[in-house]
Tab-separated table of C-alpha atoms in Angstrom:
chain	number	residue	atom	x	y	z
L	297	UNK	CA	90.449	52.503	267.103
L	298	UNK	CA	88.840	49.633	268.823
L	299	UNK	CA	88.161	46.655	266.488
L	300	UNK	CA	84.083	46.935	267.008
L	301	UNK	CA	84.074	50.375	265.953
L	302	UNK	CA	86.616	49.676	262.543
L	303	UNK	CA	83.895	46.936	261.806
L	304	UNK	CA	80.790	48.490	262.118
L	305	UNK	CA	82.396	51.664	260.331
L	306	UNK	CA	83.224	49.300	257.374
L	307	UNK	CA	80.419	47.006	257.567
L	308	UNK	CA	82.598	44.407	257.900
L	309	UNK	CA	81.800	40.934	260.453
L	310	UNK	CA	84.308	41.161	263.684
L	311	UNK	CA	85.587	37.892	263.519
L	312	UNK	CA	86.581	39.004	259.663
L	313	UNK	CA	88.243	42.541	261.078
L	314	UNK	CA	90.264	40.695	263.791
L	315	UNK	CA	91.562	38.219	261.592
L	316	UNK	CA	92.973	41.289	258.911
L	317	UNK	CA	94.334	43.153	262.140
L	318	UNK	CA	96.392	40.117	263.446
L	319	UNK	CA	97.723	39.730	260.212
L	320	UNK	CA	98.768	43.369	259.777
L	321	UNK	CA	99.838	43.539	263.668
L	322	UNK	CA	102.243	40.328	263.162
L	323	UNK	CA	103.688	42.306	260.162
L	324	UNK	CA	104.155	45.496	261.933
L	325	UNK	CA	102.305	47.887	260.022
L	326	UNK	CA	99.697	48.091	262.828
L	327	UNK	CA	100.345	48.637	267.054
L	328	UNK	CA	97.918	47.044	269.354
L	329	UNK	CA	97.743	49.457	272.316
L	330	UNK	CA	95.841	48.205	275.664
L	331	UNK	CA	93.422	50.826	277.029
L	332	UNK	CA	91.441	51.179	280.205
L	333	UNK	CA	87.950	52.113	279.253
L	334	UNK	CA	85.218	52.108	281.985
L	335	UNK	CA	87.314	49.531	284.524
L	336	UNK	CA	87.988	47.225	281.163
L	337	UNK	CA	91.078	46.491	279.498
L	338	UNK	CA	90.347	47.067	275.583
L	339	UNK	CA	92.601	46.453	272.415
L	340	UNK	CA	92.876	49.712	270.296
L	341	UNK	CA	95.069	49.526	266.636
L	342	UNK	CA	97.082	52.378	265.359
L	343	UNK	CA	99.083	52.262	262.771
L	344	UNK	CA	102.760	52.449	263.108
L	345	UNK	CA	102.834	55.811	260.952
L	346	UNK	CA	100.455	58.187	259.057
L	347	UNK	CA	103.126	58.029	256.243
L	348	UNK	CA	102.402	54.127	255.170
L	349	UNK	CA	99.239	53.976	253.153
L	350	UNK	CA	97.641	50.782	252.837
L	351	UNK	CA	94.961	50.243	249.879
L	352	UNK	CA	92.503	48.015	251.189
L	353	UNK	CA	89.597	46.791	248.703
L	354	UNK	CA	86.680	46.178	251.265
L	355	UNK	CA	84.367	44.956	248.649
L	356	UNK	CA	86.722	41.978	247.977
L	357	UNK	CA	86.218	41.714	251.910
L	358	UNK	CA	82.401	41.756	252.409
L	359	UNK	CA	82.325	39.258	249.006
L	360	UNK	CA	84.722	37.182	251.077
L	361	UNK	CA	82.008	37.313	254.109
L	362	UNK	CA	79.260	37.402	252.005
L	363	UNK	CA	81.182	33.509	250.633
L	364	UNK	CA	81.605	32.040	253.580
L	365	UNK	CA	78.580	33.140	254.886
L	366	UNK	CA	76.841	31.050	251.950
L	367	UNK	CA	79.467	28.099	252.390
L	368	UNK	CA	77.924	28.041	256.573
L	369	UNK	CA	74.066	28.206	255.019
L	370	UNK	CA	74.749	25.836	252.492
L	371	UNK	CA	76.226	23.420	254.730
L	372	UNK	CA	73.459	23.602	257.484
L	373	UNK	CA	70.904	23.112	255.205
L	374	UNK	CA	72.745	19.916	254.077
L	375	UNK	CA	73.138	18.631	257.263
L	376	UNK	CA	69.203	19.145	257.893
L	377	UNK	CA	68.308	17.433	254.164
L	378	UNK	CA	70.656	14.173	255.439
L	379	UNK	CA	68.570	14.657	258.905
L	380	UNK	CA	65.434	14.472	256.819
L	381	UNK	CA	66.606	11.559	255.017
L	382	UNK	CA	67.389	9.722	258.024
L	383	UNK	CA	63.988	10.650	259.971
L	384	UNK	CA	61.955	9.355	257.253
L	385	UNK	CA	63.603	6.258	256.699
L	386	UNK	CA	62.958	5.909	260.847
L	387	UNK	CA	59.783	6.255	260.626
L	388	UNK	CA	58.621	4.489	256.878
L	389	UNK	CA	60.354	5.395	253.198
L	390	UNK	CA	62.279	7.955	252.061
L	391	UNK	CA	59.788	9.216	249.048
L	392	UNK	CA	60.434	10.168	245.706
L	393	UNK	CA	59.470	14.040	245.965
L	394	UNK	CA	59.755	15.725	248.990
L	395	UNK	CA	56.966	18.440	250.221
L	396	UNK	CA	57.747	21.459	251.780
L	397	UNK	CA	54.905	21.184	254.713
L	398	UNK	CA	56.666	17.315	255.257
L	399	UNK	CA	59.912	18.871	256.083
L	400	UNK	CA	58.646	21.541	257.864
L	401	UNK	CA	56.222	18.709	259.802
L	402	UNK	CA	59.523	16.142	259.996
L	403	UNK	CA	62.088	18.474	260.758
L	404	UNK	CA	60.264	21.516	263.128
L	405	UNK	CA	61.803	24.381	261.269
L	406	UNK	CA	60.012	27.632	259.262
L	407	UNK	CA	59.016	27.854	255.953
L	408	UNK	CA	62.199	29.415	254.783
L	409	UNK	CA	64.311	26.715	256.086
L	410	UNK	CA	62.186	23.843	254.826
L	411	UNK	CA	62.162	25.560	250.961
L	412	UNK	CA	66.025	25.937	250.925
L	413	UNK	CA	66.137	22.087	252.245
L	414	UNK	CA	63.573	20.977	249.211
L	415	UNK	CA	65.402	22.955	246.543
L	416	UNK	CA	68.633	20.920	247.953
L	417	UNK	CA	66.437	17.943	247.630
L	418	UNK	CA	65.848	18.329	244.077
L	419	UNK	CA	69.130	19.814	242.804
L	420	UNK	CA	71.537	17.537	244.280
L	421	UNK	CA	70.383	14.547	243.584
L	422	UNK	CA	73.584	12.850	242.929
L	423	UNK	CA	74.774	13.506	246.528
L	424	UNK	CA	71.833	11.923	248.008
L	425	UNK	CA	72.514	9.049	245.385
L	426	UNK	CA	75.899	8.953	246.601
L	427	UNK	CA	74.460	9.382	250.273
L	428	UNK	CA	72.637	6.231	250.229
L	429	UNK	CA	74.583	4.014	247.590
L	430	UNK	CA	77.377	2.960	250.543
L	431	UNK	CA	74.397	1.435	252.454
L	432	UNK	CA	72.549	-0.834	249.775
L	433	UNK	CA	76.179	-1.666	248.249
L	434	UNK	CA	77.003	-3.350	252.104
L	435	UNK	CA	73.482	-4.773	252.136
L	436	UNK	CA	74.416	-6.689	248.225
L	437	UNK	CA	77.608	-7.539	249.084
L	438	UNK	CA	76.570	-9.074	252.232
L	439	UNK	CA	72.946	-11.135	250.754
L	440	UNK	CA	75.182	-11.526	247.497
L	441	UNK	CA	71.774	-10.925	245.306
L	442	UNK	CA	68.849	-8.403	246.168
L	443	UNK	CA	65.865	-7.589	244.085
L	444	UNK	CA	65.163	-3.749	243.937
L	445	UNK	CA	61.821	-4.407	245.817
L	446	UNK	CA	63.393	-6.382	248.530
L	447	UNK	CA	66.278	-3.536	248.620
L	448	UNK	CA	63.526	-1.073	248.580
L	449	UNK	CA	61.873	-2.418	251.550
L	450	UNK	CA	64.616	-3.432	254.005
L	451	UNK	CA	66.329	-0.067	253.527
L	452	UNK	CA	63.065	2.011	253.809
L	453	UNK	CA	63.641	3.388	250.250
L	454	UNK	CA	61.305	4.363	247.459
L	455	UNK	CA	62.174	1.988	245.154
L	456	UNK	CA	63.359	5.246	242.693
L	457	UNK	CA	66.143	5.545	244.875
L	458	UNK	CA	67.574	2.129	244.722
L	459	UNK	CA	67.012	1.937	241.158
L	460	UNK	CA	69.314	5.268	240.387
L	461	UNK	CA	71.502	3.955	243.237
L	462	UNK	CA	72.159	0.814	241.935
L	463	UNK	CA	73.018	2.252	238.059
L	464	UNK	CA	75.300	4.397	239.636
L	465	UNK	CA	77.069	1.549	241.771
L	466	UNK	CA	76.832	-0.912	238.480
L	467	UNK	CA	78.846	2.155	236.416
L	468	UNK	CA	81.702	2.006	239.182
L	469	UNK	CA	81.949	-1.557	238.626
L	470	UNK	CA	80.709	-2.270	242.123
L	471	UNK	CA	77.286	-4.325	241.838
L	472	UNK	CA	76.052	-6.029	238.532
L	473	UNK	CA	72.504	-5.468	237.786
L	474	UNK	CA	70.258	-7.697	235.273
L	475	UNK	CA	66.472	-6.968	234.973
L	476	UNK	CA	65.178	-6.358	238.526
L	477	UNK	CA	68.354	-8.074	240.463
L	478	UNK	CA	71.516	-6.556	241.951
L	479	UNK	CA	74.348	-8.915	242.594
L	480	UNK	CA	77.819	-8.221	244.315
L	481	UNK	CA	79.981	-8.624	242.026
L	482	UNK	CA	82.122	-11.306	243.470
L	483	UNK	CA	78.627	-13.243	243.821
L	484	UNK	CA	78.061	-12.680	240.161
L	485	UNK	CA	81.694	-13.532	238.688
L	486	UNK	CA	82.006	-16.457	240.823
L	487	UNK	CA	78.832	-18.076	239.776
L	488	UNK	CA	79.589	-17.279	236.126
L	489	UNK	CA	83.090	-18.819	236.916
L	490	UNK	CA	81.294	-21.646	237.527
L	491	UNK	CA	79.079	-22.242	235.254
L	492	UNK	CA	76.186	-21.415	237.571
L	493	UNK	CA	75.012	-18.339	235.891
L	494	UNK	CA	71.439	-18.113	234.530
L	495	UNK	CA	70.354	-14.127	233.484
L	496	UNK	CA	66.707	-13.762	235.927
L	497	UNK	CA	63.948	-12.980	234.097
Protein backbone atom coordinates (compact mmCIF):
# COMPACT_ATOMS: atom_id res chain seq x y z
CA UNK A 1 0.00 0.00 0.00
CA UNK A 2 1.29 3.33 -1.03
CA UNK A 3 1.84 5.72 1.93
CA UNK A 4 -0.98 8.38 0.55
CA UNK A 5 -3.51 5.83 0.46
CA UNK A 6 -2.53 4.26 4.35
CA UNK A 7 -2.98 8.04 5.34
CA UNK A 8 -5.99 9.10 3.95
CA UNK A 9 -7.50 5.55 4.94
CA UNK A 10 -6.51 6.40 8.59
CA UNK A 11 -6.95 10.00 8.56
CA UNK A 12 -3.70 10.39 9.50
CA UNK A 13 -1.17 13.66 8.05
CA UNK A 14 1.59 12.06 5.48
CA UNK A 15 4.46 13.51 6.90
CA UNK A 16 3.07 11.67 10.34
CA UNK A 17 2.52 8.12 8.26
CA UNK A 18 6.05 8.29 6.71
CA UNK A 19 7.71 8.97 9.79
CA UNK A 20 5.81 5.55 11.61
CA UNK A 21 6.75 3.56 8.30
CA UNK A 22 10.54 4.44 8.44
CA UNK A 23 10.55 3.50 11.83
CA UNK A 24 8.85 0.13 11.31
CA UNK A 25 10.88 -0.38 7.86
CA UNK A 26 14.37 0.21 9.81
CA UNK A 27 13.07 -2.48 12.27
CA UNK A 28 12.04 -4.92 9.72
CA UNK A 29 8.57 -5.53 10.39
CA UNK A 30 7.64 -3.62 7.19
CA UNK A 31 9.27 -4.07 3.23
CA UNK A 32 9.40 -1.04 1.10
CA UNK A 33 8.83 -2.38 -2.44
CA UNK A 34 9.49 0.14 -5.54
CA UNK A 35 6.67 0.05 -8.11
CA UNK A 36 6.21 1.46 -11.56
CA UNK A 37 2.86 3.12 -11.67
CA UNK A 38 1.95 5.26 -14.75
CA UNK A 39 5.92 5.89 -15.89
CA UNK A 40 6.62 6.77 -11.91
CA UNK A 41 8.63 5.01 -9.52
CA UNK A 42 6.36 4.74 -6.21
CA UNK A 43 7.17 3.33 -2.62
CA UNK A 44 4.57 0.61 -1.61
CA UNK A 45 4.90 -1.10 2.28
CA UNK A 46 4.06 -4.65 2.99
CA UNK A 47 4.59 -6.19 5.83
CA UNK A 48 7.15 -8.84 6.19
CA UNK A 49 4.33 -11.49 7.16
CA UNK A 50 0.52 -11.73 7.71
CA UNK A 51 1.46 -13.72 10.90
CA UNK A 52 3.01 -10.52 12.97
CA UNK A 53 0.18 -8.41 14.26
CA UNK A 54 0.95 -5.04 15.23
CA UNK A 55 -1.63 -3.07 17.61
CA UNK A 56 -1.48 0.34 16.59
CA UNK A 57 -3.62 3.00 18.70
CA UNK A 58 -4.35 5.69 15.93
CA UNK A 59 -6.13 7.93 18.28
CA UNK A 60 -2.88 8.37 20.30
CA UNK A 61 -1.65 9.27 16.63
CA UNK A 62 -4.15 11.92 15.39
CA UNK A 63 -3.86 13.46 19.31
CA UNK A 64 -0.16 13.48 18.51
CA UNK A 65 -1.04 15.54 15.11
CA UNK A 66 -3.76 17.18 16.49
CA UNK A 67 -0.49 18.52 19.36
CA UNK A 68 1.78 19.55 17.16
CA UNK A 69 -0.54 20.97 15.00
CA UNK A 70 -1.50 23.40 18.03
CA UNK A 71 2.33 23.74 19.07
CA UNK A 72 2.79 25.23 14.89
CA UNK A 73 -0.55 27.64 15.51
CA UNK A 74 0.50 28.63 18.73
CA UNK A 75 3.84 29.55 17.70
CA UNK A 76 2.79 31.58 14.53
CA UNK A 77 0.50 33.49 16.29
CA UNK A 78 3.37 34.41 18.70
CA UNK A 79 5.59 35.35 16.22
CA UNK A 80 2.76 37.76 14.69
CA UNK A 81 1.87 39.26 18.51
CA UNK A 82 5.99 40.09 18.81
CA UNK A 83 5.48 41.50 15.02
CA UNK A 84 2.67 43.61 16.39
CA UNK A 85 4.66 44.73 19.20
CA UNK A 86 7.43 45.78 17.14
CA UNK A 87 5.18 47.64 14.36
CA UNK A 88 3.61 49.73 16.88
CA UNK A 89 6.48 50.76 18.69
CA UNK A 90 7.74 51.83 14.82
CA UNK A 91 5.24 53.76 14.28
CA UNK A 92 4.19 55.48 18.08
CA UNK A 93 3.51 53.30 21.56
CA UNK A 94 2.84 50.03 22.21
CA UNK A 95 -0.75 50.57 24.12
CA UNK A 96 -2.10 49.14 27.05
CA UNK A 97 -5.09 47.05 25.41
CA UNK A 98 -4.86 45.93 22.14
CA UNK A 99 -8.05 46.02 19.59
CA UNK A 100 -8.83 43.46 17.36
CA UNK A 101 -9.58 45.89 14.15
CA UNK A 102 -5.75 47.49 15.20
CA UNK A 103 -4.17 44.21 14.60
CA UNK A 104 -6.08 43.33 11.86
CA UNK A 105 -5.30 47.22 10.46
CA UNK A 106 -1.33 46.79 11.74
CA UNK A 107 -0.73 43.42 10.81
CA UNK A 108 -3.05 42.71 7.30
CA UNK A 109 -4.44 39.43 8.44
CA UNK A 110 -8.43 38.15 8.94
CA UNK A 111 -10.44 38.38 11.75
CA UNK A 112 -9.63 34.95 12.98
CA UNK A 113 -6.01 35.55 13.03
CA UNK A 114 -6.14 38.96 14.67
CA UNK A 115 -8.62 37.39 17.73
CA UNK A 116 -6.18 34.45 18.41
CA UNK A 117 -3.23 37.25 18.41
CA UNK A 118 -5.40 39.54 21.06
CA UNK A 119 -6.33 36.62 23.29
CA UNK A 120 -2.31 35.97 23.26
CA UNK A 121 -2.09 39.59 24.05
CA UNK A 122 -4.01 39.40 27.11
CA UNK A 123 -3.12 35.95 28.49
CA UNK A 124 0.50 36.05 28.30
CA UNK A 125 1.32 38.93 29.65
CA UNK A 126 4.37 37.87 31.43
CA UNK A 127 6.07 36.91 28.12
CA UNK A 128 5.55 40.21 26.65
CA UNK A 129 6.87 41.56 30.11
CA UNK A 130 9.72 39.40 29.69
CA UNK A 131 9.77 40.43 25.86
CA UNK A 132 10.46 43.94 26.52
CA UNK A 133 12.24 43.94 30.05
CA UNK A 134 15.90 43.04 28.19
CA UNK A 135 15.47 46.36 26.29
CA UNK A 136 14.64 49.02 29.12
CA UNK A 137 17.13 46.97 31.52
CA UNK A 138 20.14 47.96 28.63
CA UNK A 139 18.59 51.42 28.34
CA UNK A 140 19.03 51.79 32.75
CA UNK A 141 22.09 50.27 32.86
CA UNK A 142 23.45 52.37 30.21
CA UNK A 143 21.69 56.22 31.49
CA UNK A 144 22.32 54.66 35.09
CA UNK A 145 18.80 56.38 36.26
CA UNK A 146 15.50 56.68 34.09
CA UNK A 147 12.17 57.97 35.17
CA UNK A 148 9.24 55.69 33.97
CA UNK A 149 8.00 58.64 31.76
CA UNK A 150 11.30 59.22 30.17
CA UNK A 151 11.56 55.19 29.78
CA UNK A 152 8.09 55.32 28.50
CA UNK A 153 8.85 57.70 25.83
CA UNK A 154 12.27 56.76 24.41
CA UNK A 155 11.19 53.12 24.15
CA UNK A 156 7.72 53.91 22.59
CA UNK A 157 5.99 52.20 25.58
CA UNK A 158 2.76 52.86 27.41
CA UNK A 159 4.02 53.75 30.46
CA UNK A 160 1.93 50.37 31.97
CA UNK A 161 4.45 48.43 30.41
CA UNK A 162 7.52 49.88 31.90
CA UNK A 163 5.98 50.08 35.16
CA UNK A 164 5.22 46.03 35.30
CA UNK A 165 8.58 45.72 33.49
CA UNK A 166 10.53 47.40 35.81
CA UNK A 167 8.84 45.42 39.14
CA UNK A 168 9.65 42.45 37.46
CA UNK A 169 13.42 43.46 36.72
CA UNK A 170 13.61 45.09 40.49
CA UNK A 171 12.36 41.31 41.86
CA UNK A 172 15.43 39.69 39.91
CA UNK A 173 17.62 42.03 41.58
CA UNK A 174 18.46 43.71 38.31
CA UNK A 175 17.26 47.53 38.53
CA UNK A 176 16.28 49.30 41.88
CA UNK A 177 13.20 51.28 41.69
CA UNK A 178 12.13 54.20 44.27
CA UNK A 179 8.94 56.27 43.57
CA UNK A 180 8.94 57.05 39.82
CA UNK A 181 12.91 56.26 39.18
CA UNK A 182 14.69 53.12 37.96
CA UNK A 183 18.36 52.92 38.67
CA UNK A 184 20.95 50.18 37.55
CA UNK A 185 21.88 48.76 40.23
CA UNK A 186 25.56 49.34 40.15
CA UNK A 187 24.47 53.17 39.73
CA UNK A 188 22.41 52.83 42.84
CA UNK A 189 24.94 50.79 45.20
CA UNK A 190 27.75 52.87 44.19
CA UNK A 191 26.18 56.13 45.03
CA UNK A 192 24.90 54.70 48.33
CA UNK A 193 28.57 53.45 48.77
CA UNK A 194 29.31 56.78 48.72
CA UNK A 195 27.33 58.53 50.58
CA UNK A 196 25.63 60.15 47.59
CA UNK A 197 22.30 58.60 47.96
CA UNK A 198 19.19 60.78 48.44
CA UNK A 199 15.57 58.58 47.95
CA UNK A 200 13.69 61.06 44.84
CA UNK A 201 10.63 62.24 45.74
Amino acid sequence: MAAKELAEKIGVSLPTILGHLQDLSEVGLVIVDHVKLNGKVVKKYRVVSRKIVLNIDIKRIREATREEEEKQVRSRIEELTLKYICLKRKRGKLPLTVKVRDVMRTLNVDLDTAIMIVEFFNTNYSLIVDYLSNEILNYVEEKGEATIREISDKLHLHPYWVVFATQNLSSKGLLVRTDNKVYSTRKYYARKSEGTWTKQK
